[in-house]
Amino acid sequence: MQLQIIVVAISFILAALGVTGMYNGVYIPSVKLILLSGLTAIAIHLIVCRIRPNKNKKLDKLMGFAMTLFGVMLLSSFVYSSWKMEKFLSHLAMMKLTLVLLVVVAVYLNIVFIRAEISYKKKRGNQRIEEQPNKSYFEKRKEEKKRIERGEVRIILGGSTDNDDN
């Protein structure tokens, strides 16, 4: 468990520092470097999860958020390297605009995913607990007629108000 926490924390810190560094214009890594670092982080995370199974779902959600930040960095770096319209916006301004918009979208999509997962679990939990509805009078009579047609023998020893089979 400790190793998983360390791997996820390092991945998240690297992604957060990468986003802030790119926004401030301190260092804008190449697309290949971001792709390599993101794939390395996810590979190490998967290997650690295979060695020691993860029971903490919050770590998985944080790792997913870190991976979306790596994706945001990747796309922003791609925009920075391929932007050609210098007269309209500079490379840095377009990269910052892309970075801000994609970070907002990434945060929103992660929150939507978490909320959808929670509501799905609640719905599935309610479906498991839910009992089958009681059969109507007509359904009970149809079943009774089918039993009689099949020739099943049925002995009723007494009647009760609690007995649903009557």
Backbone as JSON, one array per atom type, in Angstrom:
{
  "sequence": "MQLQIIVVAISFILAALGVTGMYNGVYIPSVKLILLSGLTAIAIHLIVCRIRPNKNKKLDKLMGFAMTLFGVMLLSSFVYSSWKMEKFLSHLAMMKLTLVLLVVVAVYLNIVFIRAEISYKKKRGNQRIEEQPNKSYFEKRKEEKKRIERGEVRIILGGSTDNDDN",
  "N": [[0.83, -1.19, 0.0], [1.96, 1.24, 0.76], [3.84, 1.66, -1.24], [2.23, 2.05, -3.45], [0.98, 4.45, -2.78], [3.17, 6.16, -2.84], [3.95, 6.0, -5.56], [1.66, 7.02, -6.87], [1.51, 9.56, -5.71], [3.94, 10.73, -6.56], [3.52, 10.69, -9.34], [1.28, 12.38, -9.57], [2.3, 14.78, -8.49], [4.37, 15.32, -10.32], [2.82, 15.72, -12.64], [1.25, 17.94, -11.86], [3.26, 19.85, -11.33], [4.34, 19.97, -13.88], [2.21, 21.07, -15.36], [1.93, 23.59, -14.1], [4.5, 24.6, -14.55], [4.54, 24.72, -17.33], [2.5, 26.57, -17.76], [3.55, 28.88, -16.6], [5.63, 29.25, -18.29], [8.15, 28.35, -17.76], [9.34, 25.87, -18.4], [8.79, 24.08, -21.28], [8.09, 21.05, -22.14], [8.88, 18.57, -24.68], [6.58, 16.84, -26.87], [7.1, 14.12, -27.04], [8.58, 13.62, -24.7], [6.69, 14.13, -22.68], [4.78, 12.19, -23.31], [6.3, 9.87, -22.96], [6.93, 10.08, -20.2], [4.35, 10.01, -19.06], [3.42, 7.47, -19.91], [5.34, 5.88, -18.66], [4.77, 6.41, -15.96], [2.15, 5.35, -15.73], [2.66, 2.7, -16.36], [4.39, 1.88, -14.28], [2.62, 2.23, -12.17], [0.65, 0.28, -12.8], [2.19, -2.05, -12.63], [2.9, -2.03, -9.92], [0.35, -2.26, -8.83], [-0.27, -4.82, -9.67], [1.56, -6.33, -8.22], [0.92, -5.74, -5.55], [-2.31, -5.84, -4.77], [-4.69, -3.21, -5.14], [-6.73, -1.72, -2.77], [-7.7, 0.69, -2.22], [-9.71, 2.97, -3.57], [-9.51, 5.66, -3.93], [-6.9, 6.24, -4.55], [-6.75, 5.25, -7.15], [-8.47, 7.02, -8.45], [-7.08, 9.43, -8.1], [-4.79, 8.84, -9.54], [-5.9, 8.57, -12.06], [-6.69, 11.22, -12.45], [-4.17, 12.41, -12.5], [-3.21, 11.27, -14.85], [-4.93, 12.45, -16.71], [-4.03, 15.05, -16.48], [-1.47, 14.72, -17.54], [-2.25, 14.17, -20.15], [-3.4, 16.64, -20.83], [-1.12, 18.25, -20.7], [0.3, 17.07, -22.79], [-1.29, 17.64, -25.09], [-1.24, 20.45, -25.0], [1.47, 20.97, -25.29], [1.81, 19.97, -27.84], [0.25, 21.8, -29.29], [1.78, 24.08, -28.81], [4.16, 23.46, -30.16], [3.32, 23.22, -32.79], [1.98, 25.51, -33.59], [1.28, 27.98, -35.94], [0.35, 30.54, -36.56], [1.57, 33.25, -35.85], [1.03, 35.99, -35.96], [-1.56, 36.28, -35.12], [-1.85, 35.01, -32.51], [0.7, 34.4, -30.11], [3.05, 31.62, -29.74], [3.3, 30.92, -27.03], [1.06, 32.18, -25.83], [-1.08, 30.89, -27.08], [-0.59, 28.29, -26.23], [-0.94, 28.59, -23.46], [-3.64, 29.32, -23.38], [-4.83, 26.98, -24.43], [-3.96, 25.19, -22.47], [-5.22, 26.14, -20.11], [-7.97, 25.9, -20.8], [-8.15, 23.13, -21.31], [-7.41, 22.06, -18.82], [-9.55, 22.9, -17.23], [-11.64, 21.49, -18.49], [-10.71, 18.87, -18.05], [-10.75, 18.65, -15.23], [-13.5, 18.97, -14.82], [-14.52, 16.72, -16.24], [-13.4, 14.62, -14.76], [-14.69, 14.97, -12.3], [-17.34, 14.55, -13.1], [-17.15, 11.87, -13.89], [-16.55, 10.6, -11.43], [-18.87, 11.22, -9.96], [-20.8, 9.93, -11.54], [-20.0, 7.29, -11.23], [-20.49, 6.93, -8.49], [-23.29, 7.31, -8.38], [-24.09, 5.18, -9.98], [-23.27, 3.0, -8.44], [-24.97, 3.33, -6.25], [-27.45, 2.93, -7.48], [-27.2, 0.29, -8.42], [-26.9, -0.97, -5.98], [-29.42, -0.53, -4.85], [-30.95, -2.02, -6.6], [-30.19, -4.6, -6.03], [-31.16, -4.97, -3.46], [-33.84, -4.6, -3.7], [-37.03, -6.1, -3.6], [-39.0, -8.62, -5.28], [-42.04, -7.64, -6.83], [-45.31, -8.19, -5.4], [-47.49, -10.73, -6.66], [-50.32, -10.21, -8.75], [-53.88, -10.71, -8.25], [-55.02, -11.91, -10.5], [-52.78, -13.04, -11.79], [-52.07, -14.95, -9.91], [-54.3, -16.64, -10.05], [-54.09, -17.56, -12.7], [-51.74, -19.08, -12.52], [-52.68, -21.0, -10.75], [-54.64, -22.29, -12.32], [-52.96, -23.39, -14.3], [-51.53, -25.21, -12.76], [-53.56, -26.98, -12.07], [-54.26, -27.93, -14.61], [-51.92, -29.3, -15.28], [-52.1, -31.31, -13.54], [-51.11, -31.36, -10.96], [-50.84, -32.3, -7.58], [-52.25, -30.83, -4.76], [-52.36, -30.03, -1.45], [-54.3, -28.39, 0.84], [-54.21, -27.51, 4.06], [-55.34, -25.73, 5.81], [-56.83, -22.51, 6.05], [-55.56, -19.18, 5.98], [-55.18, -15.78, 6.85], [-52.69, -14.76, 6.42], [-51.59, -16.3, 4.46], [-50.35, -16.28, 1.26], [-50.73, -17.89, -0.92], [-53.33, -18.64, -1.44]],
  "CA": [[0.0, 0.0, 0.0], [2.83, 2.41, 0.83], [4.47, 1.85, -2.54], [1.21, 2.61, -4.34], [0.81, 5.85, -2.42], [4.35, 6.88, -3.32], [3.89, 6.08, -7.03], [0.57, 7.93, -7.26], [1.88, 10.91, -5.28], [4.98, 11.23, -7.46], [2.9, 10.94, -10.65], [0.43, 13.57, -9.48], [3.16, 15.95, -8.29], [5.02, 15.6, -11.61], [1.82, 16.28, -13.56], [0.88, 19.28, -11.4], [4.4, 20.72, -11.58], [4.45, 20.14, -15.33], [1.18, 22.01, -15.81], [2.27, 24.94, -13.63], [5.71, 25.03, -15.25], [4.18, 25.09, -18.7], [1.7, 27.8, -17.73], [4.45, 30.0, -16.31], [6.61, 29.34, -19.36], [9.47, 27.99, -17.25], [9.85, 24.78, -19.24], [7.75, 23.45, -22.09], [8.7, 19.81, -22.64], [8.42, 18.1, -25.99], [5.46, 15.9, -26.84], [7.64, 12.79, -26.79], [8.96, 13.53, -23.3], [5.46, 14.03, -21.89], [4.21, 10.88, -23.6], [7.16, 8.88, -22.31], [6.78, 10.16, -18.75], [3.01, 9.54, -18.72], [3.37, 6.02, -20.08], [6.16, 5.29, -17.6], [4.02, 6.52, -14.7], [1.03, 4.4, -15.72], [3.23, 1.34, -16.35], [4.84, 1.61, -12.91], [1.41, 2.08, -11.34], [0.03, -1.01, -13.08], [3.06, -3.1, -12.09], [2.75, -2.01, -8.46], [-0.99, -2.79, -8.52], [-0.23, -6.28, -9.87], [2.31, -6.92, -7.12], [0.08, -5.58, -4.35], [-3.62, -5.36, -5.22], [-5.12, -1.95, -4.55], [-8.07, -1.71, -2.2], [-8.06, 2.08, -2.03], [-10.18, 3.5, -4.85], [-9.13, 7.07, -4.05], [-5.62, 6.27, -5.26], [-7.03, 5.07, -8.58], [-9.05, 8.26, -8.96], [-6.01, 10.42, -8.17], [-3.92, 8.46, -10.66], [-6.64, 8.94, -13.27], [-6.59, 12.67, -12.59], [-2.79, 12.7, -12.92], [-3.09, 10.9, -16.27], [-5.59, 13.47, -17.52], [-3.12, 16.2, -16.52], [-0.44, 14.4, -18.53], [-2.88, 14.35, -21.46], [-3.52, 18.08, -21.05], [0.24, 18.72, -21.02], [0.65, 16.55, -24.11], [-1.98, 18.42, -26.12], [-0.76, 21.83, -24.96], [2.81, 20.97, -25.87], [1.63, 19.79, -29.28], [-0.2, 23.09, -29.82], [2.93, 25.0, -28.75], [5.16, 23.13, -31.18], [2.79, 23.26, -34.16], [1.23, 26.74, -33.85], [1.91, 28.72, -37.04], [-0.2, 31.89, -36.74], [2.23, 34.14, -34.89], [0.44, 37.33, -36.0], [-2.81, 36.23, -34.37], [-1.45, 34.73, -31.12], [2.04, 33.81, -30.03], [3.09, 30.21, -29.33], [3.09, 30.83, -25.59], [-0.32, 32.56, -25.51], [-1.97, 29.81, -27.52], [-0.36, 27.14, -25.35], [-1.58, 28.91, -22.19], [-5.09, 29.23, -23.59], [-5.14, 25.55, -24.54], [-3.7, 24.57, -21.17], [-6.28, 26.52, -19.16], [-9.24, 25.3, -21.21], [-8.11, 21.68, -21.13], [-7.41, 21.75, -17.38], [-10.93, 23.05, -16.76], [-12.39, 20.35, -19.02], [-10.23, 17.65, -17.38], [-11.3, 18.64, -13.86], [-14.94, 18.74, -14.94], [-14.78, 15.33, -16.64], [-13.08, 13.74, -13.64], [-15.78, 15.09, -11.32], [-18.51, 13.87, -13.68], [-16.89, 10.43, -13.83], [-16.68, 10.16, -10.03], [-20.29, 11.29, -9.58], [-21.52, 8.87, -12.27], [-19.64, 6.03, -10.59], [-21.19, 6.88, -7.21], [-24.73, 7.1, -8.6], [-24.26, 3.83, -10.51], [-23.17, 2.07, -7.32], [-26.21, 3.45, -5.47], [-28.54, 2.31, -8.23], [-26.98, -1.16, -8.4], [-27.17, -1.42, -4.62], [-30.86, -0.56, -4.67], [-31.52, -3.11, -7.39], [-29.93, -5.87, -5.35], [-31.97, -5.06, -2.25], [-35.25, -4.54, -4.08], [-37.74, -7.39, -3.66], [-39.92, -8.77, -6.4], [-43.38, -7.19, -6.44], [-46.3, -9.25, -5.17], [-48.26, -11.07, -7.85], [-51.71, -9.77, -8.68], [-54.89, -11.75, -8.07], [-55.2, -12.62, -11.77], [-51.59, -13.86, -12.01], [-52.17, -16.11, -9.0], [-55.32, -17.54, -10.58], [-53.54, -18.2, -13.89], [-50.82, -20.12, -12.06], [-53.5, -22.06, -10.16], [-55.23, -23.04, -13.43], [-51.89, -24.18, -14.92], [-51.24, -26.34, -11.87], [-54.67, -27.93, -12.19], [-54.14, -28.56, -15.92], [-50.8, -30.24, -15.25], [-52.46, -32.41, -12.67], [-50.35, -31.35, -9.71], [-51.64, -32.51, -6.37], [-51.98, -29.79, -3.78], [-53.17, -30.22, -0.25], [-54.4, -27.19, 1.67], [-54.66, -27.97, 5.36], [-56.14, -24.71, 6.48], [-56.74, -21.19, 5.43], [-55.06, -18.15, 6.86], [-55.12, -14.46, 6.21], [-51.29, -14.51, 6.09], [-51.18, -17.19, 3.39], [-50.46, -15.62, -0.04], [-50.94, -18.87, -1.98], [-54.77, -18.91, -1.64]],
  "C": [[0.87, 1.26, 0.0], [3.46, 2.71, -0.53], [3.49, 2.46, -3.54], [1.0, 4.09, -4.05], [1.97, 6.68, -2.95], [4.3, 7.07, -4.83], [2.83, 7.08, -7.48], [0.93, 9.36, -6.89], [2.93, 11.51, -6.21], [4.39, 11.56, -8.84], [2.06, 12.21, -10.63], [1.27, 14.84, -9.32], [3.87, 16.33, -9.59], [4.04, 16.23, -12.6], [1.46, 17.71, -13.16], [2.03, 20.27, -11.63], [4.59, 20.98, -13.07], [3.45, 21.15, -15.85], [1.53, 23.43, -15.36], [3.53, 25.47, -14.32], [5.42, 25.44, -16.68], [3.4, 26.4, -18.71], [2.59, 29.02, -17.49], [5.53, 30.18, -17.37], [8.02, 29.0, -18.92], [10.1, 26.93, -18.14], [8.68, 24.16, -19.98], [8.38, 22.21, -22.72], [8.14, 19.42, -24.0], [7.29, 17.08, -25.8], [5.96, 14.51, -26.48], [8.01, 12.59, -25.32], [7.74, 13.37, -22.4], [4.83, 12.66, -22.08], [4.99, 9.78, -22.89], [6.98, 8.9, -20.79], [5.39, 9.68, -18.31], [2.88, 8.03, -18.84], [4.2, 5.3, -19.03], [5.42, 5.3, -16.27], [2.89, 5.49, -14.64], [1.54, 2.96, -15.7], [3.7, 0.97, -14.95], [3.65, 1.41, -11.99], [0.76, 0.72, -11.56], [0.87, -2.17, -12.54], [2.92, -3.18, -10.58], [1.38, -2.57, -8.06], [-1.05, -4.29, -8.73], [0.49, -6.96, -8.71], [1.49, -6.89, -5.84], [-1.26, -5.02, -4.79], [-4.09, -4.14, -4.42], [-6.54, -2.07, -4.02], [-8.56, -0.28, -2.0], [-8.43, 2.69, -3.38], [-9.8, 4.96, -5.03], [-7.79, 7.21, -4.76], [-5.82, 6.12, -6.76], [-7.6, 6.35, -9.19], [-7.99, 9.35, -9.08], [-5.05, 10.11, -9.31], [-4.6, 8.78, -11.98], [-6.59, 10.43, -13.52], [-5.19, 13.07, -13.05], [-2.61, 12.36, -14.4], [-3.81, 11.9, -17.17], [-4.74, 14.74, -17.58], [-1.97, 15.95, -17.49], [-1.0, 14.56, -19.95], [-3.04, 15.82, -21.81], [-2.15, 18.66, -21.42], [0.64, 18.3, -22.43], [0.01, 17.39, -25.22], [-1.49, 19.86, -26.16], [0.64, 21.94, -25.57], [2.75, 20.8, -27.39], [1.19, 21.09, -29.93], [0.96, 24.08, -29.85], [3.92, 24.73, -29.89], [4.63, 23.28, -32.61], [2.02, 24.54, -34.49], [1.97, 27.59, -34.87], [1.46, 30.18, -37.15], [0.33, 32.84, -35.68], [1.59, 35.53, -34.85], [-0.85, 37.39, -35.19], [-2.55, 36.05, -32.88], [-0.06, 34.11, -31.13], [1.94, 32.34, -29.61], [2.7, 30.08, -27.86], [1.64, 31.16, -25.21], [-1.3, 31.46, -25.92], [-1.82, 28.58, -26.65], [-1.03, 27.37, -23.99], [-3.1, 28.8, -22.29], [-5.55, 27.78, -23.67], [-5.0, 24.86, -23.2], [-4.82, 24.88, -20.19], [-7.6, 25.85, -19.53], [-9.25, 23.78, -20.98], [-8.06, 21.27, -19.67], [-8.82, 21.86, -16.83], [-11.78, 21.87, -17.24], [-12.0, 19.06, -18.32], [-10.78, 17.55, -15.97], [-12.79, 18.33, -13.91], [-15.24, 17.28, -15.28], [-14.43, 14.34, -15.53], [-14.17, 13.79, -12.58], [-17.03, 14.38, -11.83], [-18.34, 12.36, -13.6], [-17.08, 9.9, -12.41], [-18.14, 10.17, -9.61], [-21.11, 10.21, -10.29], [-21.23, 7.51, -11.64], [-20.38, 5.86, -9.26], [-22.68, 6.61, -7.43], [-25.0, 5.71, -9.17], [-24.2, 2.81, -9.38], [-24.43, 2.13, -6.46], [-27.36, 2.74, -6.17], [-28.41, 0.79, -8.21], [-27.26, -1.72, -7.02], [-28.66, -1.52, -4.36], [-31.5, -1.7, -5.45], [-31.31, -4.45, -6.71], [-30.85, -6.05, -4.15], [-33.45, -5.18, -2.6], [-35.86, -5.94, -4.2], [-38.64, -7.41, -4.88], [-41.31, -8.31, -5.96], [-44.32, -8.38, -6.27], [-47.12, -9.48, -6.44], [-49.71, -10.62, -7.64], [-52.64, -10.98, -8.54], [-55.03, -12.58, -9.34], [-54.0, -13.5, -12.09], [-51.62, -15.11, -11.14], [-53.18, -17.12, -9.54], [-54.85, -18.25, -11.85], [-52.6, -19.33, -13.5], [-51.6, -21.29, -11.47], [-54.13, -22.92, -11.26], [-54.19, -23.91, -14.12], [-51.55, -25.39, -14.06], [-52.33, -27.41, -12.0], [-54.59, -28.66, -13.53], [-53.0, -29.57, -15.97], [-51.09, -31.43, -14.34], [-51.65, -32.47, -11.39], [-51.3, -31.51, -8.53], [-51.23, -31.46, -5.36], [-52.93, -29.98, -2.62], [-53.13, -28.93, 0.56], [-54.99, -27.63, 2.99], [-55.53, -26.96, 6.07], [-55.96, -23.39, 5.79], [-56.26, -20.18, 6.45], [-55.06, -16.83, 6.11], [-53.69, -14.11, 5.8], [-50.83, -15.32, 4.88], [-51.42, -16.5, 2.05], [-50.81, -16.58, -1.16], [-52.41, -19.12, -2.26], [-55.33, -18.09, -2.75]]
}
